[in-house]
């Protein structure tokens, strides 16, 4: 009883807000991917307000240059995993809540971590993983709050699956061309291409090293930057060392400012609280919310959900079929799939077998009405396609 009284006292001021229901927070489970500047701020806000379960995920360790913004970390924490340190600090700030921390690439976690969540928060600093989170949120039908910042600018988007635009609905306009092109692995790349791309970025490697990387499907600068741990551990020691050195040099060191992080994270946290109150506490931000700290301006870019979006569009729920000819090669089929579904890097699986580019359909054993699966870095679950065979 005394305990309960103390808990009520802790939240006294927010309990006075009209329409507030602390239980909506206490019972909630929120996953925060990325515990950098915005991740620290958002998790601190949610912890203080009493969100019952926070799940923190980050595969980085604390560095000195983080300390000007990532407010949960101190000098003594340098070298320690961010998610673990953050969990310790937050637990001290509010002992009433539970925290789960993962020192891991968010893409490697078991799906149950997300399935039990009420809201997913993306505080990530790169497009490939943000897009992956977006697709995950749509496929699991979970609200997603996505934040990003650079220098004096920051933006925020709340995605309610099937109700509002997702990150990909207007991806062609809103996702940098560079990120879109770099992901495309359909072009037949040669090790020499990687050597040249790196040279353009001011990094020299030998063709021999590039060949080694190709053996492990590391074919672009993007692959180098974002290859998952599972791929890296398969490299031999020498190649791994080269990859680590290249990564260090390629790592995007974007300008960032604590005040801007606090600003956008504060807004995002308020939206999260509203989502947890299920429309009882006012309306959610619509579209893309943009903050320009230099001009001192807020802009809301209206975004309609795109029914043809390849992630959240209506087709995703229908049974999809694709017509193929026995004489078509897998590479040709991949190109068509890429075009139809706007997926840059499709791989085709048939009976759990990844089909090689140079095989013809007739050599794969695929028949009318069989199902093939399309995997891509852009989707969480593979896309299922039923085969309609035409002769020729
Ligand atoms: Zn969409």
XYZ file of C-alpha atoms and ligand atoms in Angstrom:
393
model
C 0.000 0.000 0.000
C 2.788 2.394 1.002
C 4.621 1.283 -2.080
C 1.646 2.072 -4.282
C 1.289 5.493 -2.691
C 4.908 6.256 -3.444
C 4.439 5.176 -7.030
C 1.459 7.475 -7.407
C 3.460 10.295 -5.883
C 6.256 9.756 -8.383
C 3.858 10.293 -11.268
C 1.695 12.879 -9.490
C 2.198 15.754 -11.906
C 1.493 13.757 -15.033
C -1.513 12.074 -13.400
C -3.020 15.556 -13.242
C -3.109 15.751 -17.031
C -6.622 15.399 -18.338
C -7.189 12.063 -20.052
C -3.930 10.580 -18.694
C -3.993 6.912 -17.763
C -0.783 5.771 -16.127
C -1.745 2.140 -16.646
C -1.447 2.622 -20.405
C 2.230 3.340 -19.801
C 2.881 0.882 -16.992
C 1.583 -2.007 -19.074
C 3.346 -0.969 -22.257
C 6.339 -2.555 -23.899
C 8.349 -0.299 -26.212
C 11.300 -1.359 -28.354
C 13.930 1.304 -29.044
C 16.364 0.481 -31.833
C 19.486 2.620 -31.603
C 20.723 4.099 -28.336
C 22.580 7.094 -29.735
C 21.632 10.726 -29.208
C 17.920 10.354 -29.913
C 17.737 6.838 -28.456
C 19.180 8.089 -25.139
C 16.721 10.974 -25.025
C 13.645 8.966 -25.958
C 14.446 6.120 -23.569
C 15.138 8.609 -20.764
C 11.772 10.309 -21.369
C 9.855 7.040 -21.473
C 11.640 5.727 -18.387
C 10.887 8.854 -16.372
C 7.239 8.806 -17.422
C 6.986 5.168 -16.337
C 6.702 3.044 -19.477
C 6.688 -0.406 -17.867
C 9.000 -2.242 -20.206
C 11.734 -0.770 -22.361
C 13.711 -2.893 -24.772
C 16.965 -1.230 -25.840
C 18.935 -2.464 -28.828
C 22.281 -1.188 -30.051
C 25.364 -2.928 -31.416
C 27.774 -0.100 -30.618
C 29.988 0.789 -27.690
C 30.366 4.193 -26.059
C 33.010 6.507 -27.538
C 34.397 9.821 -26.329
C 32.760 11.718 -29.216
C 29.345 10.465 -28.043
C 29.544 12.299 -24.762
C 28.538 15.693 -26.117
C 25.022 14.353 -26.746
C 24.338 10.818 -25.640
C 23.259 11.885 -22.212
C 23.056 8.502 -20.517
C 26.810 7.913 -20.858
C 29.766 9.098 -18.803
C 33.501 9.053 -19.423
C 33.903 5.825 -17.439
C 31.564 4.061 -19.862
C 33.839 4.412 -22.876
C 34.217 1.016 -24.512
C 31.107 -0.473 -22.883
C 27.997 -1.482 -24.872
C 25.577 1.424 -25.142
C 22.404 -0.606 -24.597
C 23.752 -2.178 -21.400
C 25.029 1.095 -19.930
C 21.790 2.877 -20.821
C 19.762 0.143 -19.124
C 21.809 0.583 -15.903
C 21.308 4.364 -15.857
C 17.601 4.241 -16.646
C 16.997 1.668 -13.952
C 18.480 4.126 -11.443
C 16.335 6.943 -12.786
C 13.186 4.882 -12.375
C 13.445 1.600 -10.438
C 9.773 0.862 -11.103
C 10.289 -0.085 -14.721
C 11.787 -3.140 -16.412
C 14.474 -2.931 -19.032
C 15.800 -5.481 -21.467
C 19.038 -4.609 -23.241
C 20.577 -6.167 -26.339
C 24.126 -5.496 -27.521
C 23.241 -6.703 -30.985
C 22.273 -5.711 -34.504
C 18.508 -5.211 -34.255
C 18.050 -7.378 -37.356
C 19.440 -10.376 -35.493
C 16.898 -10.400 -32.683
C 14.207 -13.002 -32.393
C 10.881 -11.846 -33.784
C 9.179 -12.405 -30.404
C 11.059 -9.356 -29.075
C 9.004 -7.233 -31.468
C 5.780 -9.211 -31.511
C 5.137 -8.422 -27.860
C 5.807 -4.700 -28.302
C 3.138 -2.002 -28.358
C 5.268 0.482 -30.276
C 8.554 0.272 -32.181
C 10.904 3.239 -32.149
C 13.609 3.744 -34.717
C 16.433 5.966 -33.447
C 18.834 4.610 -36.041
C 21.400 6.505 -38.057
C 21.265 4.656 -41.352
C 18.718 3.984 -44.066
C 19.100 0.216 -44.534
C 18.170 -0.577 -40.944
C 15.507 2.149 -40.775
C 13.856 0.613 -43.817
C 14.124 -2.815 -42.292
C 12.388 -1.547 -39.131
C 9.685 0.068 -41.257
C 8.972 -3.189 -43.025
C 8.993 -5.069 -39.723
C 6.464 -2.637 -38.232
C 4.143 -3.007 -41.242
C 4.401 -6.777 -41.303
C 3.764 -7.103 -37.558
C 1.135 -4.353 -37.652
C 2.859 -2.268 -34.948
C 2.988 1.521 -34.782
C 6.434 2.865 -35.638
C 7.960 6.166 -34.599
C 10.956 7.020 -36.772
C 13.356 9.856 -35.881
C 16.393 11.172 -37.662
C 18.639 14.170 -37.373
C 21.607 15.869 -38.961
C 23.154 19.070 -37.697
C 20.427 21.630 -37.099
C 17.797 19.533 -38.881
C 15.666 16.736 -37.583
C 12.563 14.880 -38.621
C 9.932 12.631 -37.216
C 7.378 10.322 -38.774
C 4.695 8.289 -37.051
C 3.658 5.241 -39.042
C 0.390 3.525 -38.198
C 0.283 0.501 -40.511
C -2.452 0.669 -43.144
C -3.610 4.052 -41.826
C -0.748 6.425 -42.525
C 2.131 6.600 -44.973
C 5.088 4.369 -44.181
C 8.721 5.325 -44.836
C 8.615 3.706 -48.276
C 5.288 5.142 -49.498
C 7.160 8.107 -50.949
C 10.601 6.588 -50.740
C 11.513 7.684 -54.241
C 11.279 11.312 -53.168
C 12.277 11.073 -49.532
C 15.032 8.480 -49.387
C 18.363 9.769 -50.730
C 19.136 8.531 -54.247
C 22.532 7.448 -53.015
C 20.967 5.015 -50.544
C 18.561 3.721 -53.165
C 21.213 3.103 -55.799
C 23.845 1.729 -53.498
C 21.512 -1.002 -52.379
C 20.960 -2.281 -55.868
C 22.992 -5.440 -56.207
C 21.354 -6.658 -59.387
C 23.996 -5.176 -61.611
C 26.671 -7.723 -62.308
C 29.428 -6.295 -60.242
C 33.041 -7.316 -60.476
C 35.689 -7.020 -57.777
C 37.273 -4.267 -59.908
C 34.098 -2.182 -59.424
C 34.473 -2.334 -55.662
C 38.158 -1.403 -55.936
C 37.136 1.610 -58.058
C 34.279 2.695 -55.745
C 36.627 2.601 -52.779
C 39.287 4.475 -54.722
C 36.723 7.210 -55.369
C 36.166 7.340 -51.627
C 39.919 7.712 -51.095
C 40.598 4.123 -49.989
C 42.950 1.744 -51.784
C 42.490 -2.020 -51.707
C 43.905 -4.700 -53.982
C 41.763 -6.673 -56.420
C 42.766 -9.760 -54.484
C 41.146 -8.422 -51.312
C 38.074 -7.398 -53.322
C 37.836 -10.927 -54.709
C 37.910 -12.297 -51.167
C 35.106 -9.939 -50.165
C 33.044 -10.987 -53.183
C 33.245 -14.585 -52.048
C 31.290 -13.457 -49.003
C 28.781 -11.403 -50.997
C 30.341 -8.110 -49.959
C 30.103 -6.303 -53.276
C 29.356 -2.660 -52.598
C 30.430 0.058 -50.203
C 27.052 -0.410 -48.597
C 27.718 -4.090 -48.029
C 31.026 -3.115 -46.422
C 29.413 -0.575 -44.133
C 26.455 -2.611 -43.053
C 27.441 -6.277 -43.365
C 25.993 -8.137 -40.423
C 28.012 -9.894 -37.794
C 27.025 -13.272 -39.267
C 28.818 -12.391 -42.492
C 31.846 -10.857 -40.795
C 32.656 -13.845 -38.604
C 33.082 -15.971 -41.706
C 35.923 -13.802 -43.016
C 39.523 -14.808 -42.414
C 41.476 -12.701 -39.920
C 43.346 -10.634 -42.480
C 40.264 -9.758 -44.544
C 38.276 -8.964 -41.415
C 40.983 -6.534 -40.339
C 40.821 -4.803 -43.727
C 37.020 -4.613 -43.504
C 37.216 -3.086 -40.042
C 39.725 -0.485 -41.195
C 37.598 0.405 -44.225
C 34.486 0.633 -42.067
C 36.225 2.955 -39.675
C 37.092 5.246 -42.574
C 33.687 5.041 -44.210
C 31.646 5.507 -41.096
C 29.362 8.420 -41.636
C 30.316 11.010 -39.062
C 27.368 13.324 -39.437
C 27.236 16.650 -37.651
C 24.976 16.358 -34.608
C 23.799 18.596 -31.824
C 22.406 17.699 -28.408
C 19.783 20.454 -28.376
C 18.339 19.228 -31.676
C 18.372 15.633 -30.436
C 16.503 16.666 -27.293
C 13.995 18.660 -29.338
C 13.004 15.926 -31.779
C 13.133 13.198 -29.104
C 10.817 15.229 -26.882
C 8.309 15.467 -29.700
C 8.652 11.785 -30.507
C 8.177 10.791 -26.851
C 4.961 12.803 -26.678
C 3.678 10.990 -29.761
C 4.592 7.646 -28.187
C 2.586 8.545 -25.072
C -0.362 9.441 -27.323
C -0.073 6.160 -29.221
C -0.112 4.283 -25.895
C -3.306 6.153 -24.993
C -4.950 4.880 -28.198
C -6.324 8.150 -29.570
C -7.606 9.276 -26.140
C -4.990 12.008 -25.775
C -5.232 14.029 -28.940
C -4.188 13.414 -32.497
C -0.905 12.075 -33.736
C 1.462 14.058 -35.920
C 0.507 13.431 -39.523
C 2.981 13.182 -42.350
C 6.635 14.047 -42.037
C 7.456 16.516 -39.295
C 10.571 18.529 -40.071
C 12.476 20.770 -37.677
C 14.903 23.345 -38.981
C 16.774 24.630 -35.963
C 18.740 27.234 -37.913
C 15.629 28.984 -39.187
C 13.677 28.124 -36.035
C 10.956 26.558 -38.146
C 8.711 23.524 -38.005
C 7.158 22.173 -41.178
C 4.751 19.304 -41.641
C 5.006 17.676 -45.045
C 1.678 16.010 -45.740
C 2.063 12.409 -46.783
C -0.735 10.206 -48.070
C -0.439 6.481 -47.689
C 0.435 5.047 -51.096
C -1.818 2.051 -51.835
C 0.804 0.864 -54.317
C 3.664 1.029 -51.828
C 5.647 -2.200 -52.032
C 5.853 -2.455 -48.253
C 2.461 -1.340 -46.950
C 0.429 -1.267 -50.184
C -2.807 -3.185 -50.637
C -1.269 -5.830 -52.870
C 0.750 -7.197 -49.981
C -2.385 -8.834 -48.633
C -3.489 -10.405 -51.870
C -2.095 -13.627 -53.162
C 0.518 -12.623 -55.689
C 1.223 -14.493 -58.856
C 3.944 -14.043 -61.410
C 4.071 -15.453 -64.913
C 7.329 -16.988 -66.027
C 8.708 -18.744 -69.062
C 10.817 -21.903 -68.769
C 13.490 -20.248 -70.931
C 13.853 -17.243 -68.619
C 17.005 -17.044 -66.513
C 16.921 -16.364 -62.775
C 18.722 -13.071 -63.333
C 16.015 -11.991 -65.805
C 13.329 -13.013 -63.326
C 15.087 -11.077 -60.573
C 15.143 -7.984 -62.773
C 11.406 -8.264 -63.367
C 10.702 -8.822 -59.683
C 12.863 -5.806 -58.871
C 10.879 -3.696 -61.303
C 7.388 -4.889 -60.392
C 7.828 -4.713 -56.618
C 10.476 -1.984 -56.514
C 12.867 -4.182 -54.585
C 16.517 -3.428 -55.338
C 18.166 -6.658 -54.250
C 15.842 -9.637 -54.634
C 17.035 -13.174 -54.062
C 14.827 -16.015 -55.165
C 14.284 -19.020 -52.948
C 12.651 -22.220 -54.089
C 12.302 -25.125 -51.663
C 14.791 -23.342 -49.378
C 17.298 -23.230 -52.190
C 18.714 -19.903 -53.340
C 18.534 -19.955 -57.124
C 21.731 -18.956 -58.928
C 21.540 -16.149 -61.495
C 22.682 -18.155 -64.499
C 20.195 -21.035 -64.154
C 17.173 -21.168 -66.425
C 13.720 -21.698 -64.921
C 13.484 -24.995 -66.807
C 16.585 -26.213 -64.938
C 15.194 -25.475 -61.475
C 12.259 -27.858 -61.334
C 9.801 -24.993 -60.742
C 6.310 -25.899 -61.923
C 2.931 -24.294 -62.404
C 1.353 -23.303 -59.052
C 4.591 -23.734 -57.112
C 5.517 -20.985 -54.689
C 8.777 -19.065 -54.815
C 9.968 -16.745 -52.073
C 11.625 -13.401 -52.645
C 13.982 -12.213 -49.945
C 15.348 -8.686 -49.812
C 17.110 -6.478 -47.306
C 14.054 -4.229 -47.542
C 11.531 -6.656 -46.145
C 11.369 -8.531 -42.909
C 9.492 -11.518 -44.259
C 10.004 -12.988 -47.735
C 7.459 -12.134 -50.396
C 5.503 -15.172 -51.602
C 4.783 -15.538 -55.283
C 2.741 -18.228 -56.970
C 3.994 -19.356 -60.362
C 2.000 -19.199 -63.558
C 3.940 -20.859 -66.312
C 3.677 -19.766 -69.923
C 5.435 -21.609 -72.706
C 8.166 -20.023 -74.759
Zn 4.130 2.394 -47.509
